[in-house]
Coordinates of N, CA and C and ligand atoms in Angstrom, one line a residue:
M1 N 0.8 -1.2 0.0 CA 0.0 0.0 0.0 C 0.9 1.3 0.0
Q2 N 0.4 2.3 -0.7 CA 1.1 3.6 -0.6 C 0.1 4.7 -0.1
K3 N 0.7 5.7 0.5 CA -0.2 6.8 1.0 C -0.2 7.9 0.0
I4 N -1.4 8.4 -0.3 CA -1.5 9.6 -1.2 C -2.2 10.7 -0.4
Y5 N -1.7 11.9 -0.5 CA -2.2 13.1 0.2 C -3.4 13.6 -0.7
V6 N -4.6 13.4 -0.2 CA -5.8 13.8 -1.0 C -6.6 14.9 -0.5
H7 N -6.6 15.1 0.9 CA -7.5 16.1 1.5 C -6.6 17.2 2.2
P8 N -6.3 18.3 1.6 CA -5.5 19.3 2.2 C -6.2 19.9 3.5
L9 N -5.4 20.4 4.4 CA -6.0 20.9 5.7 C -7.2 21.8 5.6
P10 N -7.2 22.8 4.8 CA -8.4 23.7 4.7 C -9.7 22.9 4.4
V11 N -9.6 21.9 3.5 CA -10.7 21.1 3.1 C -11.2 20.3 4.3
R12 N -10.2 19.7 5.1 CA -10.6 18.9 6.2 C -11.2 19.7 7.3
I13 N -10.7 20.9 7.6 CA -11.3 21.8 8.6 C -12.7 22.2 8.2
W14 N -12.8 22.6 6.9 CA -14.1 23.0 6.4 C -15.1 21.9 6.5
H15 N -14.6 20.6 6.1 CA -15.6 19.5 6.1 C -16.1 19.2 7.4
W16 N -15.3 19.1 8.5 CA -15.8 18.6 9.8 C -16.6 19.7 10.5
C17 N -16.2 21.0 10.3 CA -17.1 22.1 10.8 C -18.4 22.0 10.1
N18 N -18.4 21.8 8.8 CA -19.6 21.8 8.0 C -20.5 20.7 8.5
A19 N -19.9 19.5 8.6 CA -20.7 18.3 9.0 C -21.4 18.5 10.4
L20 N -20.6 19.0 11.4 CA -21.1 19.2 12.7 C -22.2 20.3 12.6
G21 N -21.9 21.4 11.9 CA -22.9 22.5 11.7 C -24.2 22.0 11.1
F22 N -24.1 21.2 10.1 CA -25.3 20.7 9.4 C -26.2 19.9 10.4
I23 N -25.5 19.0 11.2 CA -26.2 18.2 12.1 C -26.9 19.1 13.1
A24 N -26.2 20.1 13.6 CA -26.8 21.1 14.6 C -28.0 21.8 13.9
L25 N -27.8 22.2 12.6 CA -28.9 22.9 12.0 C -30.1 22.1 11.8
I26 N -29.9 20.8 11.5 CA -31.0 19.9 11.3 C -31.8 19.7 12.6
L27 N -31.0 19.5 13.7 CA -31.7 19.3 15.0 C -32.4 20.6 15.5
T28 N -31.8 21.7 15.4 CA -32.5 23.0 15.8 C -33.6 23.3 14.8
G29 N -33.5 22.9 13.5 CA -34.6 23.1 12.6 C -35.8 22.2 13.0
I30 N -35.5 21.0 13.4 CA -36.6 20.1 13.8 C -37.3 20.8 15.1
Q31 N -36.5 21.3 16.0 CA -37.1 21.9 17.2 C -38.0 23.1 16.8
I32 N -37.5 23.9 15.8 CA -38.3 25.1 15.3 C -39.6 24.7 14.7
R33 N -39.5 23.7 13.8 CA -40.7 23.3 13.0 C -41.7 22.6 13.8
Y34 N -41.2 21.7 14.7 CA -42.1 20.9 15.5 C -42.0 21.3 17.0
A35 N -42.1 22.6 17.2 CA -42.0 23.1 18.6 C -43.1 22.5 19.5
D36 N -44.2 22.2 19.0 CA -45.3 21.6 19.9 C -45.0 20.1 20.2
L37 N -44.1 19.5 19.4 CA -43.9 18.0 19.6 C -42.6 17.8 20.3
V38 N -41.6 18.7 20.1 CA -40.2 18.5 20.7 C -40.0 19.6 21.7
G39 N -39.5 19.2 22.8 CA -39.3 20.2 23.9 C -37.9 20.3 24.5
V40 N -36.9 20.1 23.6 CA -35.5 20.0 24.1 C -35.0 21.4 24.5
M41 N -35.5 22.5 23.8 CA -35.1 23.8 24.2 C -36.3 24.7 23.8
S42 N -36.2 26.0 24.2 CA -37.3 26.9 23.9 C -37.3 27.3 22.4
F43 N -38.4 27.7 21.9 CA -38.5 28.1 20.5 C -37.4 29.2 20.2
K44 N -37.4 30.2 21.1 CA -36.5 31.3 21.0 C -35.1 30.9 20.9
A45 N -34.7 30.0 21.8 CA -33.3 29.5 21.9 C -32.9 28.8 20.6
A46 N -33.9 27.9 20.1 CA -33.6 27.2 18.9 C -33.4 28.1 17.7
V47 N -34.3 29.1 17.6 CA -34.1 30.1 16.5 C -32.8 30.8 16.5
S48 N -32.4 31.2 17.7 CA -31.2 32.0 17.9 C -30.0 31.1 17.6
L49 N -30.0 29.9 18.1 CA -28.9 28.9 17.8 C -28.8 28.6 16.3
H50 N -30.0 28.4 15.7 CA -30.1 28.0 14.3 C -29.5 29.2 13.4
N51 N -29.8 30.4 13.8 CA -29.3 31.6 13.0 C -27.8 31.7 13.2
W52 N -27.3 31.6 14.4 CA -25.8 31.7 14.6 C -25.0 30.6 13.9
I53 N -25.5 29.4 14.0 CA -24.8 28.3 13.3 C -24.8 28.5 11.8
G54 N -26.0 28.9 11.3 CA -26.2 29.2 9.9 C -25.1 30.2 9.4
W55 N -25.0 31.3 10.1 CA -24.0 32.3 9.7 C -22.6 31.8 9.7
V56 N -22.2 31.0 10.7 CA -20.9 30.4 10.8 C -20.7 29.5 9.6
L57 N -21.7 28.7 9.2 CA -21.5 27.8 8.0 C -21.4 28.6 6.7
V58 N -22.1 29.7 6.6 CA -22.0 30.5 5.4 C -20.5 31.0 5.3
G59 N -19.9 31.5 6.4 CA -18.5 31.9 6.4 C -17.6 30.7 6.0
N60 N -17.9 29.5 6.7 CA -17.1 28.3 6.5 C -17.2 27.9 5.0
F61 N -18.3 28.1 4.3 CA -18.5 27.7 2.9 C -17.4 28.3 2.1
F62 N -17.1 29.6 2.4 CA -16.1 30.3 1.6 C -14.7 29.8 1.8
V63 N -14.4 29.0 2.9 CA -13.1 28.4 3.1 C -13.0 27.3 2.0
W64 N -14.0 26.5 1.8 CA -14.0 25.5 0.7 C -13.9 26.1 -0.7
L65 N -14.8 27.2 -0.9 CA -14.9 27.8 -2.2 C -13.6 28.4 -2.6
L66 N -13.0 29.3 -1.7 CA -11.8 30.0 -2.0 C -10.6 29.1 -2.1
F67 N -10.6 28.0 -1.3 CA -9.5 27.1 -1.4 C -9.4 26.5 -2.8
Y68 N -10.6 26.0 -3.3 CA -10.5 25.4 -4.6 C -10.3 26.4 -5.7
L69 N -10.9 27.7 -5.5 CA -10.8 28.7 -6.6 C -9.3 29.1 -6.8
F70 N -8.6 29.2 -5.7 CA -7.2 29.7 -5.7 C -6.1 28.7 -5.6
T71 N -6.4 27.4 -5.8 CA -5.3 26.4 -5.8 C -5.6 25.5 -7.0
D72 N -4.5 24.8 -7.4 CA -4.7 23.9 -8.6 C -5.5 22.6 -8.2
K73 N -5.8 22.5 -6.9 CA -6.6 21.3 -6.5 C -8.0 21.3 -7.1
I74 N -8.4 22.4 -7.7 CA -9.7 22.5 -8.3 C -9.8 21.4 -9.4
R75 N -8.6 20.9 -9.9 CA -8.5 19.8 -10.9 C -9.3 18.6 -10.4
V76 N -9.4 18.4 -9.1 CA -10.2 17.2 -8.7 C -11.6 17.2 -9.1
Y77 N -12.1 18.5 -9.3 CA -13.5 18.6 -9.8 C -13.7 18.8 -11.3
H78 N -12.5 18.9 -12.0 CA -12.6 19.1 -13.5 C -13.1 17.9 -14.1
P79 N -14.1 18.0 -15.0 CA -14.5 16.8 -15.8 C -13.4 16.5 -16.8
E80 N -12.8 15.4 -16.7 CA -11.7 15.1 -17.7 C -12.3 14.2 -18.8
L81 N -13.6 13.8 -18.6 CA -14.2 13.0 -19.7 C -15.2 13.8 -20.4
S82 N -15.6 13.4 -21.6 CA -16.7 14.0 -22.3 C -18.0 13.8 -21.5
P83 N -19.0 14.6 -21.7 CA -20.3 14.4 -21.0 C -20.8 13.0 -21.1
V84 N -20.7 12.4 -22.3 CA -21.2 11.0 -22.5 C -20.4 10.0 -21.7
K85 N -19.0 10.2 -21.7 CA -18.2 9.2 -21.0 C -18.4 9.4 -19.5
H86 N -18.6 10.7 -19.1 CA -18.8 11.0 -17.7 C -20.1 10.3 -17.2
F87 N -21.1 10.4 -18.0 CA -22.4 9.8 -17.7 C -22.2 8.2 -17.6
R88 N -21.5 7.7 -18.5 CA -21.2 6.2 -18.5 C -20.5 5.8 -17.3
A89 N -19.5 6.6 -16.9 CA -18.6 6.3 -15.7 C -19.5 6.4 -14.5
S90 N -20.4 7.4 -14.4 CA -21.3 7.5 -13.3 C -22.3 6.3 -13.2
F91 N -22.7 5.8 -14.4 CA -23.6 4.7 -14.4 C -22.9 3.4 -13.9
R92 N -21.6 3.3 -14.4 CA -20.8 2.1 -13.9 C -20.7 2.1 -12.4
Q93 N -20.5 3.3 -11.9 CA -20.3 3.5 -10.4 C -21.6 3.1 -9.7
L94 N -22.7 3.6 -10.2 CA -24.0 3.3 -9.6 C -24.3 1.8 -9.6
Q95 N -23.9 1.2 -10.8 CA -24.1 -0.3 -10.9 C -23.2 -1.0 -9.8
Y96 N -22.0 -0.5 -9.6 CA -21.1 -1.1 -8.6 C -21.7 -1.0 -7.2
Y97 N -22.3 0.2 -6.9 CA -22.8 0.4 -5.5 C -24.1 -0.4 -5.3
G98 N -24.9 -0.6 -6.4 CA -26.2 -1.2 -6.3 C -26.1 -2.7 -6.5
Y99 N -25.0 -3.2 -7.1 CA -25.0 -4.6 -7.5 C -23.6 -5.3 -7.4
G100 N -22.6 -4.7 -8.1 CA -21.3 -5.3 -8.2 C -20.7 -5.5 -6.8
I101 N -20.8 -4.5 -5.9 CA -20.2 -4.6 -4.6 C -20.7 -5.8 -3.8
F102 N -21.9 -6.2 -4.1 CA -22.5 -7.4 -3.4 C -22.0 -8.7 -4.0
K103 N -21.4 -8.6 -5.2 CA -20.8 -9.8 -5.9 C -19.3 -9.9 -5.7
G104 N -18.8 -8.9 -5.0 CA -17.3 -8.9 -4.8 C -16.5 -8.3 -6.0
E105 N -17.2 -7.6 -6.9 CA -16.5 -7.0 -8.0 C -15.6 -5.9 -7.6
P106 N -14.5 -5.6 -8.3 CA -13.7 -4.5 -7.9 C -14.3 -3.1 -8.2
N107 N -14.0 -2.1 -7.4 CA -14.5 -0.7 -7.6 C -13.9 -0.2 -9.0
P108 N -14.8 0.3 -9.9 CA -14.3 0.7 -11.2 C -13.5 2.0 -11.1
H109 N -13.5 2.7 -9.9 CA -12.7 3.9 -9.8 C -11.4 3.6 -9.1
H110 N -10.3 4.2 -9.7 CA -8.9 4.0 -9.2 C -8.4 5.4 -8.7
L111 N -8.2 5.5 -7.4 CA -7.9 6.8 -6.8 C -6.5 7.2 -7.0
S112 N -6.3 8.5 -7.3 CA -4.9 9.0 -7.3 C -5.1 10.5 -6.9
A113 N -3.9 11.2 -6.8 CA -3.9 12.5 -6.1 C -4.9 13.5 -6.8
Y114 N -5.0 13.5 -8.1 CA -5.9 14.4 -8.8 C -7.2 13.7 -9.2
H115 N -7.4 12.4 -8.8 CA -8.6 11.7 -9.1 C -9.2 11.1 -7.8
K116 N -9.3 12.0 -6.8 CA -9.8 11.4 -5.6 C -11.3 11.0 -5.6
F117 N -12.0 11.6 -6.6 CA -13.5 11.3 -6.7 C -13.8 10.5 -7.9
N118 N -14.7 9.5 -7.7 CA -15.3 8.9 -8.9 C -16.2 9.8 -9.6
A119 N -16.7 9.4 -10.8 CA -17.5 10.3 -11.6 C -18.8 10.7 -10.9
L120 N -19.4 9.8 -10.1 CA -20.6 10.0 -9.4 C -20.4 11.1 -8.3
Q121 N -19.3 10.9 -7.6 CA -18.9 11.8 -6.5 C -18.7 13.2 -7.0
S122 N -17.8 13.3 -8.1 CA -17.5 14.6 -8.5 C -18.7 15.4 -9.0
M123 N -19.7 14.7 -9.6 CA -20.9 15.3 -10.1 C -21.8 15.7 -8.9
T124 N -22.0 14.7 -8.0 CA -23.0 15.1 -6.9 C -22.4 16.1 -5.9
Y125 N -21.1 16.0 -5.7 CA -20.5 17.1 -4.8 C -20.6 18.5 -5.4
Q126 N -20.5 18.5 -6.7 CA -20.6 19.9 -7.4 C -22.0 20.4 -7.3
I127 N -23.0 19.5 -7.5 CA -24.4 19.9 -7.5 C -24.7 20.4 -6.0
I128 N -24.2 19.6 -5.1 CA -24.5 20.0 -3.7 C -23.8 21.3 -3.3
M129 N -22.5 21.4 -3.6 CA -21.7 22.6 -3.1 C -22.0 23.8 -3.9
L130 N -22.4 23.7 -5.2 CA -22.5 24.9 -6.0 C -24.0 25.3 -6.2
L131 N -24.9 24.4 -5.9 CA -26.3 24.7 -6.1 C -27.1 24.6 -4.8
L132 N -27.1 23.3 -4.2 CA -28.0 23.1 -3.1 C -27.6 23.8 -1.8
V133 N -26.3 23.7 -1.5 CA -25.9 24.4 -0.2 C -26.1 25.9 -0.4
P134 N -25.7 26.6 -1.5 CA -25.9 28.0 -1.6 C -27.4 28.4 -1.5
L135 N -28.3 27.5 -2.2 CA -29.7 27.8 -2.1 C -30.3 27.6 -0.7
Q136 N -29.7 26.7 0.0 CA -30.1 26.5 1.4 C -29.8 27.8 2.2
F137 N -28.5 28.3 2.0 CA -28.1 29.5 2.7 C -28.9 30.8 2.3
V138 N -29.2 30.9 1.0 CA -29.9 32.1 0.5 C -31.3 32.1 1.1
T139 N -32.0 31.0 1.0 CA -33.4 30.9 1.5 C -33.3 31.1 3.0
G140 N -32.3 30.6 3.7 CA -32.2 30.8 5.2 C -32.0 32.3 5.5
I141 N -31.1 32.9 4.7 CA -30.9 34.4 5.0 C -32.1 35.2 4.8
L142 N -32.9 34.9 3.7 CA -34.1 35.6 3.5 C -35.1 35.4 4.6
L143 N -35.2 34.2 5.1 CA -36.2 33.9 6.2 C -35.7 34.5 7.5
W144 N -34.4 34.7 7.6 CA -33.8 35.3 8.8 C -34.3 36.7 9.1
D145 N -34.5 37.5 8.0 CA -35.0 38.9 8.2 C -35.9 39.2 7.1
L146 N -37.2 38.8 7.2 CA -38.2 38.9 6.2 C -38.5 40.4 5.8
K147 N -38.4 41.3 6.8 CA -38.7 42.7 6.6 C -37.6 43.3 5.7
R148 N -36.3 43.0 6.1 CA -35.2 43.6 5.3 C -35.2 43.1 3.9
F149 N -35.5 41.8 3.7 CA -35.4 41.2 2.4 C -36.8 41.0 1.7
S150 N -37.8 41.9 2.1 CA -39.1 41.7 1.6 C -39.2 41.7 0.1
G151 N -38.3 42.6 -0.5 CA -38.3 42.8 -2.0 C -37.9 41.4 -2.6
A152 N -36.8 40.9 -2.1 CA -36.3 39.6 -2.7 C -37.2 38.5 -2.4
V153 N -37.9 38.5 -1.2 CA -38.8 37.4 -0.9 C -40.0 37.4 -1.9
E154 N -40.5 38.6 -2.2 CA -41.6 38.8 -3.2 C -41.2 38.3 -4.5
F155 N -39.9 38.7 -4.9 CA -39.4 38.4 -6.2 C -39.4 36.8 -6.4
F156 N -39.0 36.1 -5.3 CA -39.0 34.6 -5.5 C -40.4 33.9 -5.3
G157 N -41.4 34.8 -5.1 CA -42.8 34.2 -5.1 C -43.4 34.2 -3.7
G158 N -42.8 34.9 -2.7 CA -43.4 35.0 -1.4 C -42.8 34.1 -0.4
V159 N -43.2 34.4 0.9 CA -42.5 33.6 2.0 C -42.8 32.1 1.9
R160 N -44.0 31.8 1.4 CA -44.4 30.3 1.3 C -43.4 29.6 0.4
V161 N -43.1 30.2 -0.7 CA -42.2 29.6 -1.7 C -40.8 29.4 -1.1
V162 N -40.3 30.5 -0.5 CA -39.0 30.5 0.1 C -38.9 29.5 1.2
D163 N -39.9 29.4 2.1 CA -39.9 28.5 3.2 C -40.0 27.1 2.7
T164 N -40.8 26.8 1.6 CA -41.0 25.5 1.1 C -39.6 25.0 0.5
V165 N -38.9 25.8 -0.2 CA -37.6 25.5 -0.8 C -36.7 25.1 0.4
H166 N -36.6 26.0 1.4 CA -35.8 25.8 2.6 C -36.1 24.4 3.3
V167 N -37.3 24.1 3.4 CA -37.7 22.8 4.1 C -37.4 21.6 3.2
L168 N -37.7 21.7 1.9 CA -37.4 20.6 1.0 C -35.9 20.3 1.0
L169 N -35.1 21.4 1.0 CA -33.6 21.2 1.1 C -33.2 20.5 2.4
F170 N -33.9 21.0 3.5 CA -33.7 20.4 4.8 C -33.9 18.8 4.8
I171 N -35.0 18.4 4.1 CA -35.3 17.0 3.9 C -34.2 16.3 3.2
F172 N -33.8 17.0 2.1 CA -32.7 16.4 1.3 C -31.4 16.2 2.1
F173 N -31.0 17.3 2.9 CA -29.8 17.2 3.6 C -29.9 16.2 4.8
T174 N -31.1 16.0 5.3 CA -31.3 15.0 6.4 C -31.0 13.6 5.8
A175 N -31.5 13.3 4.6 CA -31.3 12.0 3.9 C -29.8 11.9 3.6
F176 N -29.2 13.0 3.2 CA -27.8 13.0 2.8 C -26.9 12.7 3.9
I177 N -27.2 13.2 5.1 CA -26.4 12.9 6.3 C -26.3 11.4 6.6
F178 N -27.3 10.6 6.1 CA -27.2 9.2 6.3 C -26.6 8.5 5.1
A179 N -27.0 8.9 3.9 CA -26.5 8.3 2.7 C -25.0 8.5 2.4
H180 N -24.6 9.8 2.7 CA -23.2 10.1 2.4 C -22.2 9.3 3.2
P181 N -22.3 9.2 4.6 CA -21.4 8.4 5.3 C -21.5 6.9 4.9
Y182 N -22.7 6.5 4.6 CA -22.8 5.1 4.1 C -21.9 4.8 2.9
L183 N -22.0 5.7 1.9 CA -21.3 5.6 0.7 C -19.8 5.7 1.0
A184 N -19.4 6.6 1.9 CA -18.0 6.9 2.3 C -17.4 5.6 3.0
S185 N -18.3 4.8 3.5 CA -17.8 3.6 4.2 C -17.5 2.4 3.2
L186 N -17.7 2.6 1.9 CA -17.6 1.6 1.0 C -16.2 1.6 0.3
G187 N -15.2 2.2 1.0 CA -13.8 2.2 0.4 C -13.1 0.9 0.6
H188 N -11.8 0.9 0.5 CA -11.1 -0.4 0.6 C -11.2 -1.0 2.0
T189 N -11.4 -0.2 3.0 CA -11.9 -0.6 4.3 C -13.0 0.3 4.8
T190 N -13.8 -0.2 5.8 CA -15.0 0.6 6.2 C -14.5 2.0 6.6
W191 N -13.4 2.2 7.3 CA -13.1 3.5 7.9 C -12.0 4.2 7.0
G192 N -11.6 3.6 5.9 CA -10.5 4.2 5.1 C -10.8 5.7 4.7
H193 N -12.0 6.0 4.2 CA -12.2 7.3 3.7 C -12.4 8.3 4.9
F194 N -12.9 7.8 6.0 CA -13.1 8.6 7.2 C -11.8 9.0 7.7
K195 N -10.8 8.0 7.8 CA -9.5 8.3 8.3 C -8.8 9.4 7.4
A196 N -9.0 9.2 6.1 CA -8.4 10.1 5.1 C -8.9 11.5 5.3
M197 N -10.2 11.7 5.7 CA -10.8 13.0 5.9 C -10.2 13.6 7.2
I198 N -9.6 12.8 8.0 CA -9.0 13.3 9.3 C -7.5 13.6 9.1
T199 N -6.8 12.6 8.5 CA -5.3 12.7 8.4 C -4.9 13.4 7.1
G200 N -5.8 13.3 6.0 CA -5.4 13.9 4.7 C -5.0 12.8 3.8
Y201 N -4.5 11.6 4.3 CA -3.9 10.6 3.5 C -4.8 9.4 3.3
E202 N -4.8 9.0 2.0 CA -5.6 7.8 1.7 C -4.6 6.7 1.3
D203 N -4.9 5.5 1.8 CA -4.1 4.3 1.5 C -4.6 3.7 0.2
V204 N -3.6 3.6 -0.8 CA -3.9 3.1 -2.1 C -3.0 1.9 -2.4
E205 N -3.5 0.9 -3.1 CA -2.7 -0.2 -3.5 C -1.7 0.2 -4.5
D206 N -0.4 -0.3 -4.4 CA 0.7 0.1 -5.3 C 0.3 -0.3 -6.7
Ligands
HEM1 C1 -22.0 12.9 9.6 C2 -21.6 13.8 8.7 C3 -20.6 13.5 7.6 C4 -19.7 12.5 7.5 C5 -19.4 11.4 8.4 C6 -19.0 12.7 6.2 C7 -17.9 12.0 5.7 C8 -17.1 12.3 4.6 C9 -16.0 11.5 4.2 C10 -15.4 10.3 4.8 C11 -15.5 12.1 3.0 C12 -14.3 11.7 2.2 C13 -14.6 10.6 1.3 C14 -15.6 10.8 0.2 O1 -15.5 11.8 -0.5 O2 -16.6 10.0 0.1 C15 -16.4 13.3 2.7 C16 -16.2 14.2 1.7 C17 -17.1 15.2 1.4 N1 -18.2 15.5 2.1 FE1 -18.8 14.7 3.8 N2 -19.5 13.9 5.7 C18 -20.5 14.4 6.4 C19 -21.3 15.5 6.2 C20 -21.2 16.2 5.1 C21 -22.1 17.3 4.7 C22 -23.3 17.8 5.6 C23 -21.8 17.8 3.5 C24 -22.4 19.0 2.7 C25 -23.5 19.6 3.0 C26 -20.6 17.0 3.1 C27 -20.0 17.2 1.9 C28 -18.8 16.6 1.5 C29 -18.0 17.0 0.3 C30 -18.4 18.1 -0.7 C31 -16.9 16.1 0.3 C32 -15.8 16.2 -0.7 C33 -14.8 17.3 -0.1 C34 -13.7 17.7 -1.0 O3 -12.7 16.9 -1.0 O4 -13.8 18.7 -1.7 N3 -20.3 16.1 4.0 N4 -17.4 13.3 3.7

């Protein structure tokens, strides 16, 4: 086995702050939405905590974004295949997760320093980080001060639309918090990818 440095420090710091923050936002979000069913803290405390953590994660997002924008590590997200080949590679990866893995077939993706993600990961992480996370933040900020942002709220169709988008994304991220660690546990060992997100180094066969 050889060790390859795949997750630089800023990405690791961003990732674990983000993961903890998302879990806290989901829990305080449940307390806010189901205040009559859940009584862990007061409604006011849950709203205040939710807002503070939300702002910290907005700032933390820029650690991830600026790191990739200003280093050559952005190559890990560059599509090196044509769209058709990328789609085929994603499909092969899906087939592996849904079927091949249970038959003991080898993972079609071979990891290296600039290919740390398989086609499916690179696509889903970009959709999540460049579309869904920013949309969650923008809708959250609009709901944070409806008076100040009344013009923007009206522009997007009113408070009901903004709130519905925020809640639908909350449902997506709640599912993601379970699906993402499960998929991350399907490396060469169960904890291989988790250790790599802590130490930065992934073990790869020579
Ligand atoms: C319990 C919470 C979480 C755990 C245990 C976890 C675990 C991991 C692990 C092990 C990796 C590296 C291996 C891989 O890419 O599959 C990873 C990467 C990643 N995770 Fe998570 N994660 C969590 C929450 C989140 C959340 C909430 C988000 C986004 C909203 C997220 C977004 C990402 C992204 C974008 C990467 C790739 C980072 C990069 O190298 O650019 N994760 N995660």
